[in-house]
């Protein structure tokens, strides 16, 4: 039996909606056939129902746990004719095994039915629940196959004669007939498609592992000089660290030592000396292993020999320690062997220690020359990172998985508001308060005098896995400032849903008093669920790096791979002083894309550090932004109060993936500019290499036509104010979780990477957004000036040409649109050679950091609330800043629309502009063939179509336009 025989896949076929009528009477008798890993199951037939409800659970055996993510679950819907004819096809759904969830996290998901061929007439959607459970292995090896074979093939309802004939047909003949049958046009009179009957529970041959991105490509040569852009095309290999330079390191693995007569009560340690570099292992009692690895930056070594000595340490009376040398062994660095992965690690050997006083001692160690790609590098003592300090190590962090928790407060009943004539005489004014961790939200006040107050209000929280244990719901009385009662809802047991088609069940909870003196004070009616159909926004909208929904069932396969090589920095300025004498910088880099954060190792006390580290991310949407920040490490040192110091920001770089050509390497140096209360300061430069590879151009192009955010953001959106509150809450949760990691990713680092202060008023940002709007309006002024130049005959040949064009349009109006689109196509083709060839970073000039006054900077860095002494001024000032912050966001949104329109013609997004150029060409040819009046008629009818034929989701042109890049990601 296979290794994963103890796992079962459960598929619950719930229902289907709006199926295509196939029986000629406006209905269909639908049933579903589910295939997984050579196993087939079938549901019952629901007669004459376009919205059938099955609610049937089907069980499949997972033969191999490791290969389950690469498997595909396929569900085909057929119309059962029951007249001896073959069933007609109603649609299919394919689900990747990577979206299967474990038992307890399942939720119903509605999938749109797909066509099997171009001529299929399909519509509707299918609701499924898919999950897997871990089970004990079956008793016999063939139990799984016998169970799968127990599903009779006769349940698929084809006539017995046809089934026998199909069984007797040779395989070659059936393969030849299948393309012919599928090629028949279903548009005129759809012939019933053949229902394939593969052998039940037929175990497929093991599939070869899929090649990773770029495994068949050759390595690109990246030995380039600083401040130089190299765009390298062509093949590359799957070798890691192919975007960075290989850095030679001297590796020394010290395992253990032995001597002929070990002494009790003594400890031994080893010391490594290379010129002025000296480091020792930890002290261990004799007989125990050190097994420590040391990595010395070969370029920083100032000697050609390595000395390894072993020392014995004894504690005498009075806690005095005496040390004695057990011997030394020397190595010539010119003769140290090199190790190139995938060669196995070098085996340690015994070396005899040379000593005049204590002969016969040995030490086991291994010495080799390797690179930062060596697997021993991450856990080794690193000479350029200060040794084994946790805060200086390279680490990978993951943001917590976030959900929206929606609490709908419906009503309360049987409230115990007290006793006595005073309680009966007054009219209580009640509201409900809900608390999840530090988040507190309240409903409105219910109308006084109501016996059973009703609210019907939604309270939305941000919940992070692992969830807070309880959601506390409290009913409070405004009139006497007392708590009527509270109830605790266990968050882990709350129902999860992926869309708005099925509402969670409402429940009654008993209210109890806080002092527990009265165990029952009434009950409350609520509806609560975890919303998996939203993407919890924890970044600013214009620099988002992830748009996936919270529910795993809604996840789509990645469309590409993002590889980033963090090569090095140059000309960094000193950030702090070393021992109060000279300036120094301990720089490291943080890169953030999606939920994955990476931090390079800290290079100690260098103004031109070279990291040469490479990282990889899966890309699910091309219109996302990679953020890279450079910081000075201050946390590895403690302050006078014992707390770690703060990390100082050095600068930040953003790269939008849609502006990159696929399968092309960009290596460039970017300026690092940081905004301080004293003004903008250039801190140096960082050199990075970026490659965005995509295996399927079709999936990449389809992404431009799909909505940016999941469906729930459009069918049940949040208001602007609520969305801003939820985003700030999500940022705080991510910041707190990463700050609790070990080693911690500081709060100041996360907030700088997430741009958590973009909602705060800034005169500088408002000016930048205003001039962006003026820049877009200047294009209109340029066009009007061009028209005025034609009218005033500034350039006579151009004016004559416009006269001829005007006469042609008047005499032949049907040539207007084809000519416009043809001109647009030609202009786009001519501008292709002037497109940007370097990924653009944040622009200090566009951000107006060089022209801001100190007073405006003081206003920008002033906290909320302001620290100004006058109370009245402070209140007015804060109110003004809040209103101005909304105005600056509005200005930015307006500017972004104009910049997206301009991006169509500037080749900032090569794929989007390429699609638009092809569209212009197709439209020009189309309008040459189609009369203009016919197009106007069709367009008018389409625009005025009935709402029944409209979709709730945004249109393809709207999705395409919203995905076009703007300059929002270049504003600091």
mmCIF file of C-alpha atoms in Angstrom, residues 14 77 90 146 201 452 631 655 668 689 720 757 812 905 911 926:
data_model
loop_
_atom_site.group_PDB
_atom_site.id
_atom_site.type_symbol
_atom_site.label_atom_id
_atom_site.label_comp_id
_atom_site.label_asym_id
_atom_site.label_seq_id
_atom_site.Cartn_x
_atom_site.Cartn_y
_atom_site.Cartn_z
ATOM 1 C CA UNK A 14 -24.152 20.278 -2.076
ATOM 2 C CA UNK A 77 -22.503 17.542 -14.318
ATOM 3 C CA UNK A 90 -24.035 20.489 -18.213
ATOM 4 C CA UNK A 146 -11.992 -3.224 -3.407
ATOM 5 C CA UNK A 201 -10.030 2.976 -8.581
ATOM 6 C CA UNK A 452 -36.915 43.357 23.516
ATOM 7 C CA UNK A 631 18.039 49.357 8.267
ATOM 8 C CA UNK A 655 9.396 47.607 -7.468
ATOM 9 C CA UNK A 668 20.488 48.023 -10.810
ATOM 10 C CA UNK A 689 18.706 41.895 -8.910
ATOM 11 C CA UNK A 720 -14.234 53.831 3.371
ATOM 12 C CA UNK A 757 1.550 56.589 8.500
ATOM 13 C CA UNK A 812 -16.528 59.101 -45.224
ATOM 14 C CA UNK A 905 0.602 54.803 -23.948
ATOM 15 C CA UNK A 911 1.979 43.508 -21.043
ATOM 16 C CA UNK A 926 -13.051 45.308 -37.017
#
